[in-house]
């Protein structure tokens, strides 16, 4: 019985640290995918409006970003003066 508990404990010690590392990887992948989506929406905005968006609010207000996308995007990115998506510092 003690041997079984020892083996289970060792397996847990090996598995649990790996699970934590996957959360960071998943977050990075999600942010990268969101960046691609928003850049695509910026390009679509430019094609439809024949101008670049000045702010993320322009994209959201004209229906190019959903409410959930907008709330996440404004935390991570901004649009520069040339209309390109830029990561905020610290991300």
Short mmCIF file of C-alpha atoms in Angstrom, two decimals:
data_model
loop_
_atom_site.label_atom_id
_atom_site.label_comp_id
_atom_site.label_asym_id
_atom_site.label_seq_id
_atom_site.Cartn_x
_atom_site.Cartn_y
_atom_site.Cartn_z
CA UNK A 1 0.00 0.00 0.00
CA UNK A 2 2.81 2.39 0.88
CA UNK A 3 4.57 1.54 -2.35
CA UNK A 4 1.45 2.40 -4.37
CA UNK A 5 1.14 5.78 -2.62
CA UNK A 6 4.83 6.45 -3.22
CA UNK A 7 4.51 5.70 -6.94
CA UNK A 8 1.42 7.90 -7.23
CA UNK A 9 3.24 10.73 -5.41
CA UNK A 10 6.23 10.48 -7.74
CA UNK A 11 3.98 10.53 -10.80
CA UNK A 12 2.15 13.60 -9.50
CA UNK A 13 5.46 15.37 -8.86
CA UNK A 14 6.45 14.70 -12.45
CA UNK A 15 3.13 15.65 -14.04
CA UNK A 16 2.02 18.77 -12.13
CA UNK A 17 4.95 21.07 -13.12
CA UNK A 18 4.36 20.23 -16.79
CA UNK A 19 0.69 21.21 -16.56
CA UNK A 20 1.68 24.68 -15.34
CA UNK A 21 3.96 25.27 -18.30
CA UNK A 22 1.15 24.52 -20.75
CA UNK A 23 -0.94 27.40 -19.40
CA UNK A 24 1.68 29.95 -20.45
CA UNK A 25 2.03 28.36 -23.86
CA UNK A 26 -1.74 28.37 -24.34
CA UNK A 27 -1.92 32.06 -23.38
CA UNK A 28 0.84 32.97 -25.85
CA UNK A 29 -0.86 31.00 -28.62
CA UNK A 30 -4.18 32.69 -27.88
CA UNK A 31 -2.61 36.15 -27.94
CA UNK A 32 -0.88 35.38 -31.23
CA UNK A 33 -4.16 34.19 -32.74
CA UNK A 34 -5.94 37.30 -31.47
CA UNK A 35 -3.24 39.49 -33.00
CA UNK A 36 -3.77 37.77 -36.36
CA UNK A 37 -7.55 38.24 -36.14
CA UNK A 38 -7.26 41.93 -35.30
CA UNK A 39 -4.71 42.59 -38.04
CA UNK A 40 -7.10 40.91 -40.48
CA UNK A 41 -9.93 43.12 -39.23
CA UNK A 42 -7.72 46.20 -39.69
CA UNK A 43 -7.06 45.13 -43.29
CA UNK A 44 -10.80 44.57 -43.84
CA UNK A 45 -11.56 48.00 -42.34
CA UNK A 46 -9.06 49.58 -44.76
CA UNK A 47 -10.63 47.82 -47.75
CA UNK A 48 -14.19 48.79 -46.81
CA UNK A 49 -13.58 52.33 -45.53
CA UNK A 50 -10.60 53.27 -47.74
CA UNK A 51 -8.80 54.62 -44.67
CA UNK A 52 -6.85 53.20 -41.77
CA UNK A 53 -8.46 52.99 -38.33
CA UNK A 54 -7.03 55.50 -35.87
CA UNK A 55 -7.93 53.55 -32.75
CA UNK A 56 -9.24 50.19 -31.62
CA UNK A 57 -12.47 52.01 -30.80
CA UNK A 58 -12.93 52.66 -34.53
CA UNK A 59 -12.83 48.91 -35.20
CA UNK A 60 -15.17 48.14 -32.33
CA UNK A 61 -17.61 50.95 -33.07
CA UNK A 62 -17.96 49.96 -36.72
CA UNK A 63 -18.56 46.30 -35.84
CA UNK A 64 -15.20 44.90 -36.87
CA UNK A 65 -14.48 43.64 -33.33
CA UNK A 66 -16.91 41.96 -30.96
CA UNK A 67 -17.22 43.17 -27.38
CA UNK A 68 -15.17 40.25 -26.03
CA UNK A 69 -12.46 40.72 -28.66
CA UNK A 70 -12.33 44.45 -28.00
CA UNK A 71 -11.98 44.07 -24.23
CA UNK A 72 -9.08 41.64 -24.65
CA UNK A 73 -7.41 43.53 -27.51
CA UNK A 74 -7.35 46.91 -25.77
CA UNK A 75 -5.48 45.27 -22.88
CA UNK A 76 -2.76 43.86 -25.17
CA UNK A 77 -2.48 46.08 -28.26
CA UNK A 78 -2.87 49.55 -29.69
CA UNK A 79 -2.90 51.00 -33.20
CA UNK A 80 -0.01 53.27 -34.19
CA UNK A 81 -0.21 56.37 -36.38
CA UNK A 82 0.26 54.32 -39.55
CA UNK A 83 -2.68 52.04 -38.69
CA UNK A 84 -0.60 49.03 -37.69
CA UNK A 85 -1.27 46.87 -34.65
CA UNK A 86 1.39 47.26 -31.94
CA UNK A 87 1.86 45.25 -28.73
CA UNK A 88 1.74 47.29 -25.55
CA UNK A 89 4.83 47.27 -23.32
CA UNK A 90 5.13 44.47 -20.82
CA UNK A 91 3.23 41.91 -22.88
#
